[in-house]
PDB file of C-alpha atoms in Angstrom:
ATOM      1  CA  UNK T   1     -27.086  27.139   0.703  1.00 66.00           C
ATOM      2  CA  UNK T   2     -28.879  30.533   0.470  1.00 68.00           C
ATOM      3  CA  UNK T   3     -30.251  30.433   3.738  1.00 66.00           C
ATOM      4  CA  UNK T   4     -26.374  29.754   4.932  1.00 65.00           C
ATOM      5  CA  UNK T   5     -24.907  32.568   2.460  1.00 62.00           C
ATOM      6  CA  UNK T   6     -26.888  34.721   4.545  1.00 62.00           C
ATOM      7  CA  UNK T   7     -26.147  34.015   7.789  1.00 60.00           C
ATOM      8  CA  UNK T   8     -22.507  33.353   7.198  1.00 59.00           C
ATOM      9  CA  UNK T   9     -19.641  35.688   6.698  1.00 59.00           C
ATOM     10  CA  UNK T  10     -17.074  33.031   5.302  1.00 63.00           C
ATOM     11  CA  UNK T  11     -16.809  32.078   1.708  1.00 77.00           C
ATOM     12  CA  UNK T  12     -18.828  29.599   0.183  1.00 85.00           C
ATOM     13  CA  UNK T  13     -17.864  27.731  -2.531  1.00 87.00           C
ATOM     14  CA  UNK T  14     -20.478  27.006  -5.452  1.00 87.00           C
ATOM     15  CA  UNK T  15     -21.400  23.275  -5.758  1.00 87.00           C
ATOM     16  CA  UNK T  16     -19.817  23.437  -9.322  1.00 88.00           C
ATOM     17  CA  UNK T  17     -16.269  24.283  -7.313  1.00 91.00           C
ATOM     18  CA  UNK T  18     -16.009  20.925  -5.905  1.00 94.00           C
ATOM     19  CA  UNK T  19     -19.245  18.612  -6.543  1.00 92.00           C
ATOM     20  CA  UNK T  20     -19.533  16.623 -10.601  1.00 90.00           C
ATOM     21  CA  UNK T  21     -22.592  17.743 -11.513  1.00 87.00           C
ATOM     22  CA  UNK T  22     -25.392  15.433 -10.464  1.00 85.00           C
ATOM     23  CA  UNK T  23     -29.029  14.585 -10.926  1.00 82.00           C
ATOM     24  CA  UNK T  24     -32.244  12.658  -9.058  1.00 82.00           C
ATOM     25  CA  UNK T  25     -33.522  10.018 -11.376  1.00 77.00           C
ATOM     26  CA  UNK T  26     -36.538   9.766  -9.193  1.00 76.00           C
ATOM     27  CA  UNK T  27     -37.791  13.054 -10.384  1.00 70.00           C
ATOM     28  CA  UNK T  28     -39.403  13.444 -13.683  1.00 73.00           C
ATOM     29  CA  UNK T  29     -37.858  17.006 -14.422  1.00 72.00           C
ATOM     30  CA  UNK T  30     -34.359  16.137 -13.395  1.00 75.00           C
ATOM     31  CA  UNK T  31     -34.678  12.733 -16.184  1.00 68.00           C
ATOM     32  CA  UNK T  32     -35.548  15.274 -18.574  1.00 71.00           C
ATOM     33  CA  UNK T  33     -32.822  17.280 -17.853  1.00 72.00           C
ATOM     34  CA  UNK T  34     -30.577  14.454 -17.790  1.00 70.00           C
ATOM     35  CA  UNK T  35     -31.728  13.218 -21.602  1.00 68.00           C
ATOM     36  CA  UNK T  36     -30.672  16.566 -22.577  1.00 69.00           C
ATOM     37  CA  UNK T  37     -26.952  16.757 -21.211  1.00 70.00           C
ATOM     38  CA  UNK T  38     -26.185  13.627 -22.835  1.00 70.00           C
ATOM     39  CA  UNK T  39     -26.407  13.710 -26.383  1.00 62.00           C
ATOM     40  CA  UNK T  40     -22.578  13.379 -26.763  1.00 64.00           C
ATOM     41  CA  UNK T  41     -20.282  11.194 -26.148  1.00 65.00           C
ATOM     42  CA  UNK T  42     -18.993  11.532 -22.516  1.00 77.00           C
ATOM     43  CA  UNK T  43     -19.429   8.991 -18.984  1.00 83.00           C
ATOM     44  CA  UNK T  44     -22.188   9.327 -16.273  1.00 82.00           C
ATOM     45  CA  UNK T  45     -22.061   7.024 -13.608  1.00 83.00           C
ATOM     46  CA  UNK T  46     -25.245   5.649 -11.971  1.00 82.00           C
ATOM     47  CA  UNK T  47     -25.602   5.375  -7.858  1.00 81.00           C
ATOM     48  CA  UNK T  48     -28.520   3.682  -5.828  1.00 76.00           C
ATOM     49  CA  UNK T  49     -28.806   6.007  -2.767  1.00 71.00           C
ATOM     50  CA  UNK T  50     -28.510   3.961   0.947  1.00 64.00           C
ATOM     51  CA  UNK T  51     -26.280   1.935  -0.501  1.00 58.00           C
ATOM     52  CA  UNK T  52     -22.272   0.959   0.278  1.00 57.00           C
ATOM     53  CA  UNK T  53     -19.608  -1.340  -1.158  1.00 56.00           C
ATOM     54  CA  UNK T  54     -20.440  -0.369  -4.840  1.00 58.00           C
ATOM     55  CA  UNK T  55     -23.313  -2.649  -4.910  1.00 63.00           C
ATOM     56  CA  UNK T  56     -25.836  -1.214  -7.931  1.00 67.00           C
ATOM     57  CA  UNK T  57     -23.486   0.840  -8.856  1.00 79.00           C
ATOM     58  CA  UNK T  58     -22.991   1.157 -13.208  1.00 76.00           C
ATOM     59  CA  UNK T  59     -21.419   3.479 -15.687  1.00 76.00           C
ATOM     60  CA  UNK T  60     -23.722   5.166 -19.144  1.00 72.00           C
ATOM     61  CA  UNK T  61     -20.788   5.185 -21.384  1.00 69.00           C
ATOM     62  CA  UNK T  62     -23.012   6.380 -24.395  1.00 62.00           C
ATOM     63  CA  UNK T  63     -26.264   8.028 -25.655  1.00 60.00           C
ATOM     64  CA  UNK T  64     -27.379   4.408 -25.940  1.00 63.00           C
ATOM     65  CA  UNK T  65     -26.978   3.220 -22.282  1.00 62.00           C
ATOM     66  CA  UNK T  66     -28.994   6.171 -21.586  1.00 61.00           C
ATOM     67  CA  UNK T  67     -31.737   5.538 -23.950  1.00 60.00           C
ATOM     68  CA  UNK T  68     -31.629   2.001 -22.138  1.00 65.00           C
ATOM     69  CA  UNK T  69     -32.122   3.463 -18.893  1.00 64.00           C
ATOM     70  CA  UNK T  70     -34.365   6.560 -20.081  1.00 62.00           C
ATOM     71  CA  UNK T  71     -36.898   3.851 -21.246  1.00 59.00           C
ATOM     72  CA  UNK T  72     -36.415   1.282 -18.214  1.00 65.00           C
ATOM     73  CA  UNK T  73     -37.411   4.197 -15.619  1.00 60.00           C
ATOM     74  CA  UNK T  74     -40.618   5.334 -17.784  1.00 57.00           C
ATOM     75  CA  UNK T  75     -41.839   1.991 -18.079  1.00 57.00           C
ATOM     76  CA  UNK T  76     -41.975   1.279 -14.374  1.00 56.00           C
ATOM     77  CA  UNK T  77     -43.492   4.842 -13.853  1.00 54.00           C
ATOM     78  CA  UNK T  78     -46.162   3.789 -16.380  1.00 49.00           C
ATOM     79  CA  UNK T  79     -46.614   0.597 -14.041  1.00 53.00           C
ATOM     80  CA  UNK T  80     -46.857   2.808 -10.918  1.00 51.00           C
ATOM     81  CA  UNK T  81     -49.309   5.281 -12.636  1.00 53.00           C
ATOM     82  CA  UNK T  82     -51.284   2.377 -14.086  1.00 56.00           C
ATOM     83  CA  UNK T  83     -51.309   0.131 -11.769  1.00 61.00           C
ATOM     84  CA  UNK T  84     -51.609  -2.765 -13.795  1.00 55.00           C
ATOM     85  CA  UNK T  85     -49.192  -5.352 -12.349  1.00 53.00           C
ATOM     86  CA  UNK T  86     -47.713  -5.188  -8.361  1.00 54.00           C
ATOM     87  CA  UNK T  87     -45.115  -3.145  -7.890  1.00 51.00           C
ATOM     88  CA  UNK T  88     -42.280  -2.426  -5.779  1.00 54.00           C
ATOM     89  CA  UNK T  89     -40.814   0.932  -5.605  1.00 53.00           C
ATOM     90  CA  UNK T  90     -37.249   1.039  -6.897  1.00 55.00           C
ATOM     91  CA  UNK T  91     -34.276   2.091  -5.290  1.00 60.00           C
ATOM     92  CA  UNK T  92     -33.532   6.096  -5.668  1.00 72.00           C
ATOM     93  CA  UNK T  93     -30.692   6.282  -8.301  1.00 77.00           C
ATOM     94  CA  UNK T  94     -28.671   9.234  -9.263  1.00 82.00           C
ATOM     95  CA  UNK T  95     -26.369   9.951 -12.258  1.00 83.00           C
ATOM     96  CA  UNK T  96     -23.299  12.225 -11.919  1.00 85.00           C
ATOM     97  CA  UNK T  97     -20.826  13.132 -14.070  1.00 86.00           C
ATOM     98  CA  UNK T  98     -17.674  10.766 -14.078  1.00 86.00           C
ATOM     99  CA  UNK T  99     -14.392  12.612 -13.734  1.00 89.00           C
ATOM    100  CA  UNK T 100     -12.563  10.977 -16.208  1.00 83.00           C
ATOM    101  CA  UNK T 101      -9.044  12.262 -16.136  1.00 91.00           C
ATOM    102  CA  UNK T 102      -8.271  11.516 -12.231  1.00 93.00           C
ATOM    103  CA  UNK T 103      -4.620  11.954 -10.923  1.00 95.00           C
ATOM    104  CA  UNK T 104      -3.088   8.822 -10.862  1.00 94.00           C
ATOM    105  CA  UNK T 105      -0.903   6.992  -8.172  1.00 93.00           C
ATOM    106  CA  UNK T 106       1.470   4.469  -9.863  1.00 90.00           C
ATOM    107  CA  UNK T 107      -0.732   4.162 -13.177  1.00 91.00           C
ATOM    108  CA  UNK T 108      -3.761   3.635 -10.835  1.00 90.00           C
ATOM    109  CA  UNK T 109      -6.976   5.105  -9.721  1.00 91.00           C
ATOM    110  CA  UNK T 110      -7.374   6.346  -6.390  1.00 94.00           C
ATOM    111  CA  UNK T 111      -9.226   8.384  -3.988  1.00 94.00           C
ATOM    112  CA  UNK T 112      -9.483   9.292  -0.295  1.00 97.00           C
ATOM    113  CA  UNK T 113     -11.520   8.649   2.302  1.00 96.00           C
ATOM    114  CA  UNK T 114     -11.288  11.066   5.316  1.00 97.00           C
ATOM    115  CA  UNK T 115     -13.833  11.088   8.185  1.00 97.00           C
ATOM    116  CA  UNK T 116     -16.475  13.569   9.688  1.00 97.00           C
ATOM    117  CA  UNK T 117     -17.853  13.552  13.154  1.00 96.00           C
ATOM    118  CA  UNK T 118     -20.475  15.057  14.782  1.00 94.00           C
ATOM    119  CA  UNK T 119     -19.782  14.356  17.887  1.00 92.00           C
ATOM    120  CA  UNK T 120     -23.023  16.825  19.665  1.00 87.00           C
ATOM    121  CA  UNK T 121     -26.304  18.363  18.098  1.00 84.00           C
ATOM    122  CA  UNK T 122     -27.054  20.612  20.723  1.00 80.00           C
ATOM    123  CA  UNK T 123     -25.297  22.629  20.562  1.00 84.00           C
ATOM    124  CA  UNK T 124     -23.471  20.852  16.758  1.00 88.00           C
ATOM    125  CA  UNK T 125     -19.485  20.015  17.696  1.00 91.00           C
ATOM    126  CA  UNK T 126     -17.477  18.313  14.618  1.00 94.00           C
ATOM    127  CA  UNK T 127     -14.817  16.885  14.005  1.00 96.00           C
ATOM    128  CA  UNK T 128     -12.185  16.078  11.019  1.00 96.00           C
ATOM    129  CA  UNK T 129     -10.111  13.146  11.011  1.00 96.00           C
ATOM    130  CA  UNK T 130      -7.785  12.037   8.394  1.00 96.00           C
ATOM    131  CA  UNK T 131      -8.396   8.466   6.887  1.00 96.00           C
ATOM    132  CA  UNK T 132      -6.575   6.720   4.368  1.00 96.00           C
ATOM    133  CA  UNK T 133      -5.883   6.328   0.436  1.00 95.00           C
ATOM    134  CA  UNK T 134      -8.067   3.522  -1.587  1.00 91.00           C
ATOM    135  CA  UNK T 135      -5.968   2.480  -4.739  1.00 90.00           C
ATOM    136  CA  UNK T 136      -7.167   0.231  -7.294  1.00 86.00           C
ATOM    137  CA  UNK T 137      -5.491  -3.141  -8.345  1.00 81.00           C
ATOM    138  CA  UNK T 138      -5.301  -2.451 -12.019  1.00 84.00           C
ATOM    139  CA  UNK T 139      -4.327   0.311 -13.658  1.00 88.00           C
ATOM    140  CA  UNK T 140      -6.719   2.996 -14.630  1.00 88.00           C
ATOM    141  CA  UNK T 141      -8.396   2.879 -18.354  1.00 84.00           C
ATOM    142  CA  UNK T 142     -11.164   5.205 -18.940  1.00 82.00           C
ATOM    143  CA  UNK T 143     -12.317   3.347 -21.693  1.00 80.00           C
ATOM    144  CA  UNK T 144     -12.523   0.412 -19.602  1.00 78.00           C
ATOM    145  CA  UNK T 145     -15.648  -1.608 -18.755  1.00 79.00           C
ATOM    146  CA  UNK T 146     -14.537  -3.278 -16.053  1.00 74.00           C
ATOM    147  CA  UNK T 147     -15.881  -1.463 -12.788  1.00 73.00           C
ATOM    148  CA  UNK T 148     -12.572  -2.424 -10.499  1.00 72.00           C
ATOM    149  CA  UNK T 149     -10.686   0.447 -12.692  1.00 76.00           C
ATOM    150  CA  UNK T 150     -13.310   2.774 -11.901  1.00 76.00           C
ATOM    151  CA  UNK T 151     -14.396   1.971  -8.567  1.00 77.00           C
ATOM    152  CA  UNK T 152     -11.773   2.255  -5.190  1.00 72.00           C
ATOM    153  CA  UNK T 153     -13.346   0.753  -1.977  1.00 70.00           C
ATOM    154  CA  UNK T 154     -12.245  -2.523  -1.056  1.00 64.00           C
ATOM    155  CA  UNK T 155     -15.525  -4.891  -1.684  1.00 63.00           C
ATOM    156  CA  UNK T 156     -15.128  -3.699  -5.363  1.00 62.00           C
ATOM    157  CA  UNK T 157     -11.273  -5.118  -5.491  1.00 58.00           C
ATOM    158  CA  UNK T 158     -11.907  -8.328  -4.125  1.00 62.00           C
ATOM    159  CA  UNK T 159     -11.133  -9.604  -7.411  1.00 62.00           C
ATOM    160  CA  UNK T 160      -8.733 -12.548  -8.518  1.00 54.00           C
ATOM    161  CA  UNK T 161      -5.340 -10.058  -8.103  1.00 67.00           C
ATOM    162  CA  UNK T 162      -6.887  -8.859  -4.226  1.00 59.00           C
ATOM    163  CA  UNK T 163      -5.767 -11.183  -1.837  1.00 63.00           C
ATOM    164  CA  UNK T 164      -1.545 -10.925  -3.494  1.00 68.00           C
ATOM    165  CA  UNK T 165      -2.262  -7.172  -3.604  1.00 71.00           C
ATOM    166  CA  UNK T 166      -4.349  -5.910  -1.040  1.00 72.00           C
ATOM    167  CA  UNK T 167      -1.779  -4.175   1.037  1.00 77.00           C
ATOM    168  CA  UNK T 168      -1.096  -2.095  -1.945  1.00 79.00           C
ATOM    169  CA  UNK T 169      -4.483  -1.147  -2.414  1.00 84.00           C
ATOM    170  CA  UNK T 170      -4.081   1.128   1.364  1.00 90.00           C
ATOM    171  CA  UNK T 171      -2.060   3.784   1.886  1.00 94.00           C
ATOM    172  CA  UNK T 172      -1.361   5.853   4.896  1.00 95.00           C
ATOM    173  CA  UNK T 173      -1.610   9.711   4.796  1.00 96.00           C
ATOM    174  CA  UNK T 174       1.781   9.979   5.195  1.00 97.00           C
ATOM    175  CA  UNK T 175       3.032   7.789   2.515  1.00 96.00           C
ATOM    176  CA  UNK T 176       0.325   9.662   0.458  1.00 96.00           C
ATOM    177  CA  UNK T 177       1.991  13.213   1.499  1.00 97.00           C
ATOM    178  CA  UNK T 178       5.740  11.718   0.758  1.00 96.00           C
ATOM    179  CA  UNK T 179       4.867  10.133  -2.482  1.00 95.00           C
ATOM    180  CA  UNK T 180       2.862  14.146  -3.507  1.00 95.00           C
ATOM    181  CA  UNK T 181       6.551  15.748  -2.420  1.00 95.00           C
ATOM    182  CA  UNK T 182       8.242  13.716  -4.648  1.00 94.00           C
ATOM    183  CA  UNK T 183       6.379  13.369  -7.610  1.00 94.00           C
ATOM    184  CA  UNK T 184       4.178  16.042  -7.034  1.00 94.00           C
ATOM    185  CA  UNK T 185       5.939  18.703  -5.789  1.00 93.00           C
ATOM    186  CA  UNK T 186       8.194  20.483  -8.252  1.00 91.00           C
ATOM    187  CA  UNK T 187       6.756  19.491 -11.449  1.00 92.00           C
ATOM    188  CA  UNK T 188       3.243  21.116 -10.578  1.00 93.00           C
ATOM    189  CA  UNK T 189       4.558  24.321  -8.159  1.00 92.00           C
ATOM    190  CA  UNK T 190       3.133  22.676  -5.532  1.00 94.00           C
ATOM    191  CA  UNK T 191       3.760  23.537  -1.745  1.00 95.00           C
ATOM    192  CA  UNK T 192       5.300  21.459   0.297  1.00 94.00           C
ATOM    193  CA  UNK T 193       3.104  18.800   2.053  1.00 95.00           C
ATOM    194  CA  UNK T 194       0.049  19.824   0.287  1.00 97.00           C
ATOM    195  CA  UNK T 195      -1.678  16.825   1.387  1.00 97.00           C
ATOM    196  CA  UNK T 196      -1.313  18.224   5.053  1.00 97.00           C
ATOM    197  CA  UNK T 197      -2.294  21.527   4.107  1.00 97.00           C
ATOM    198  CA  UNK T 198      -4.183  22.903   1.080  1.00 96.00           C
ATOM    199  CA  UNK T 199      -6.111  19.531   0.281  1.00 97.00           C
ATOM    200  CA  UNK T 200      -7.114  19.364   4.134  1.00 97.00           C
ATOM    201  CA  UNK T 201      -8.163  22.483   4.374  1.00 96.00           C
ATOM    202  CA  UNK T 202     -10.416  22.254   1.190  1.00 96.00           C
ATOM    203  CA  UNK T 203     -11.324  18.721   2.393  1.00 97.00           C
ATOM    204  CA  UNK T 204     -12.486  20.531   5.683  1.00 96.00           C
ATOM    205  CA  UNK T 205     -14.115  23.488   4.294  1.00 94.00           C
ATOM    206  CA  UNK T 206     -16.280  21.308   1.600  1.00 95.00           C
ATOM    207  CA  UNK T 207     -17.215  18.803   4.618  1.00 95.00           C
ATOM    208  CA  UNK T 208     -18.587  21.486   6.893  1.00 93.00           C
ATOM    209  CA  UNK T 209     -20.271  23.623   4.222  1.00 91.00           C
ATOM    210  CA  UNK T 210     -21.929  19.943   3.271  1.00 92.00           C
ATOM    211  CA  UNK T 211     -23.115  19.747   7.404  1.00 92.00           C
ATOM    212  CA  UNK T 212     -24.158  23.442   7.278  1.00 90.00           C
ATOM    213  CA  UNK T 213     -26.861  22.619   4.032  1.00 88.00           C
ATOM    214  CA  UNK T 214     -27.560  19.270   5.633  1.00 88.00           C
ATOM    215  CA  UNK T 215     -27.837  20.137   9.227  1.00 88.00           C
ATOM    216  CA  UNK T 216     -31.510  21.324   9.519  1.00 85.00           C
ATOM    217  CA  UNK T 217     -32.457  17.837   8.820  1.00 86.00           C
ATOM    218  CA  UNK T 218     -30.800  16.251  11.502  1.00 86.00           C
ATOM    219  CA  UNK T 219     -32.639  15.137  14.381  1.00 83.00           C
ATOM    220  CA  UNK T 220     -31.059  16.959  17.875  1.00 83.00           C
ATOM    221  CA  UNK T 221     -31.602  14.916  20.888  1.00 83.00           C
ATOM    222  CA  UNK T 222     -28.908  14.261  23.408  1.00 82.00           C
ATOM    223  CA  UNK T 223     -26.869  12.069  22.750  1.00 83.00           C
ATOM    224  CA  UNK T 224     -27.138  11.705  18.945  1.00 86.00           C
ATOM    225  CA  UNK T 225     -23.629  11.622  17.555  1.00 90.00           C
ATOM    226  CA  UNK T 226     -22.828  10.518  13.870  1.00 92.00           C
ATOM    227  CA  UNK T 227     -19.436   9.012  11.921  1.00 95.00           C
ATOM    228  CA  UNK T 228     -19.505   9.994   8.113  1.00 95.00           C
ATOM    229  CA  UNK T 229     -17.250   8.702   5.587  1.00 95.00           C
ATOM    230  CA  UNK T 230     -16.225  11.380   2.907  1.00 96.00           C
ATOM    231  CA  UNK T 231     -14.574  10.146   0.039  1.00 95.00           C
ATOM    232  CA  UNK T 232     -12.853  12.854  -2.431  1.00 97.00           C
ATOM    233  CA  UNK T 233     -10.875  12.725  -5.930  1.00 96.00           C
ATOM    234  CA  UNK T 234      -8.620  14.756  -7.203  1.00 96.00           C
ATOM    235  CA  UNK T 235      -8.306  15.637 -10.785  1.00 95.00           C
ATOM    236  CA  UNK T 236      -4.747  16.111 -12.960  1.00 94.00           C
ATOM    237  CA  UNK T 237      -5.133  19.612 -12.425  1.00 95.00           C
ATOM    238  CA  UNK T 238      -5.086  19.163  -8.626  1.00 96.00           C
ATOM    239  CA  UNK T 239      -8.621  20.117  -8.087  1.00 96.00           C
ATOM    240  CA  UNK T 240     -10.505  18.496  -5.301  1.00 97.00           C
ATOM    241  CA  UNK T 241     -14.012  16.775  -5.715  1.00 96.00           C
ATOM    242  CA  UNK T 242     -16.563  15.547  -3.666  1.00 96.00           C
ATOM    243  CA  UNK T 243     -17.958  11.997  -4.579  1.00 92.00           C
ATOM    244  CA  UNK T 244     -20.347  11.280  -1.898  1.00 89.00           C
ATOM    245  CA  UNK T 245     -20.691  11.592   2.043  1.00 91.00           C
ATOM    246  CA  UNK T 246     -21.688   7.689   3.605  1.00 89.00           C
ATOM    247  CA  UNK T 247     -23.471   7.281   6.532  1.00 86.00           C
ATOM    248  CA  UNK T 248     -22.655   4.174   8.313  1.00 87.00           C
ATOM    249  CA  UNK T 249     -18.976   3.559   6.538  1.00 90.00           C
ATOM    250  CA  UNK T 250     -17.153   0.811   6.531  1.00 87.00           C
ATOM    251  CA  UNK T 251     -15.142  -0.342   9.535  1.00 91.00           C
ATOM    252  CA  UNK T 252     -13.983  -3.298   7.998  1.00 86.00           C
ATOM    253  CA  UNK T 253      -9.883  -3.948   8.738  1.00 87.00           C
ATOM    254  CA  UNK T 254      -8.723  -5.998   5.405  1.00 82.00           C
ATOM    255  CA  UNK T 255      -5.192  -4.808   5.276  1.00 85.00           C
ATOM    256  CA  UNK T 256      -2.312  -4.231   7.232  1.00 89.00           C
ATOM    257  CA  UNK T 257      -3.013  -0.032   7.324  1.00 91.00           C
ATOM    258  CA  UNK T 258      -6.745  -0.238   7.906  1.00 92.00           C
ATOM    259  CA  UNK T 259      -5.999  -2.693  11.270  1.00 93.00           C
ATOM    260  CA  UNK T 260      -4.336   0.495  12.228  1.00 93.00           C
ATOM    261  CA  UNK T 261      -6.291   3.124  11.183  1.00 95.00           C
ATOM    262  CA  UNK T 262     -10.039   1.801  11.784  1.00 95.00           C
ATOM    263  CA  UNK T 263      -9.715   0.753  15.326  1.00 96.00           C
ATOM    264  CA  UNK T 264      -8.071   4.113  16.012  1.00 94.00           C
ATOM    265  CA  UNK T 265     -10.932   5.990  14.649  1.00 94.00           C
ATOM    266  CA  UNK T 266     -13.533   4.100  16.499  1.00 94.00           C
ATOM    267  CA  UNK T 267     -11.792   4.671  19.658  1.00 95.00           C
ATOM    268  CA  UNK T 268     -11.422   8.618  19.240  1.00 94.00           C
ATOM    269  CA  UNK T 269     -14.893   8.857  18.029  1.00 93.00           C
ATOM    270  CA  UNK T 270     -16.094   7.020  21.472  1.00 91.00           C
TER     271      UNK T 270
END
């Protein structure tokens, strides 16, 4: 991000603006690190990297659960360092701080899945799409140890409730702005059709400032292009986060909105 702050002359937001804070479990320092930040009370959640539909994924709900996992990652470093039975590598994990006071849609959790492609790498050409709105069946309980409150994407609702509610669990951008005018709108000060406008253009401006840091690491040959799913929640206080940019997302069309929506963006991205 330095070398971009440099070479840049538009405003770059710091990674505290819009990312939870996060660490690499795979590196010894940033464990450390992490043992420190949670001696009280408070939620991490744990990801496997290259992964999708939730799979691996766990909450550390207290110092305990930490300790748990603390322990569990030196003892398979001591096997890797000693050698002593076979081994397999295991998956790259990170922890990152749960935002646990998310707006709510109708008592439920949400977030919002919008789409970035790069369409060219030499010379780079993106684009922004809009996607769609993933509720939850249930409503939303922080305290809650069932991961289909926490969790939005649709392999993680597939519960009992999911087949009766699944059109529910999609909304359309436009129902999403109409429902933020209503409910939204006065009580907070809030422009009108913020979805269209501020929380796009934040969406936007995290997305590319994410490609800018990234981009060196891409390989350029012509006719590499790339579709990347960006998933963002916003807070209470209207703030807009960053969860995690996916590779390879999920086309799937399970619901009445997303046999709409997904075939739409495969066609304007070919």
């Amino acid at each position: 991000m330095k070398k971009i702050s440099r070479s840049s002359n538009s405003k770059l937001l710091k990674m505290e603006e819009f990312f939870p804070e996060s660490l690499c479990l795979d590196l010894k320092d940033k464990r450390n690190a992490f043992s420190e930040l949670c001696k009280e009370e408070q939620i991490w959640i744990c990801k496997p990297s290259c992964s999708n539909q939730g799979r691996g994924i766990f909450l550390l709900k207290n110092p305990a659960a930490v300790n748990t996992l603390q322990a569990k990652l030196h003892s398979t470093e001591e096997c890797l360092l000693n050698k002593r039975v076979p081994y397999k590598a295991p998956q790259a994990r990170i922890v990152q701080r749960y935002v646990h006071q998310p707006l709510l849609l109708e008592g439920k959790k949400f977030d919002v899945r919008s789409y970035l492609l790069i369409t060219c790498t030499a010379p780079y050409v993106l684009f922004f799409a809009q996607g769609y709105v993933r509720l939850t069946c249930v409503n939303y309980d922080a305290a809650s140890d069932d991961l289909t409150v926490h969790l939005t994407n649709q392999y993680m609702q597939k519960n009992s409730q999911y087949s009766q509610l699944k059109d529910e669990t999609v909304w359309r951008m436009e129902h999403f702005n109409s429902y933020f005018n209503e409910k939204f709108r006065k009580t907070n000060g809030l422009p009108k059709d913020w979805v269209f406008t501020v929380f796009t253009k934040r969406m936007q401006q995290i997305m590319l400032q994410c490609f800018l840091a990234a981009k060196h690491k891409l390989n350029r040959k012509p006719g590499y292009f790339d579709l990347t799913g960006c998933d963002f929640l916003i807070d209470e206080n209207f703030k807009v986060w960053l969860l995690e940019m996916n590779a390879n997302p999920a086309l799937h069309t399970n619901c009445k909105v997303l046999r709409d929506i997904i075939p739409t963006v495969v066609y304007e991205s070919l």
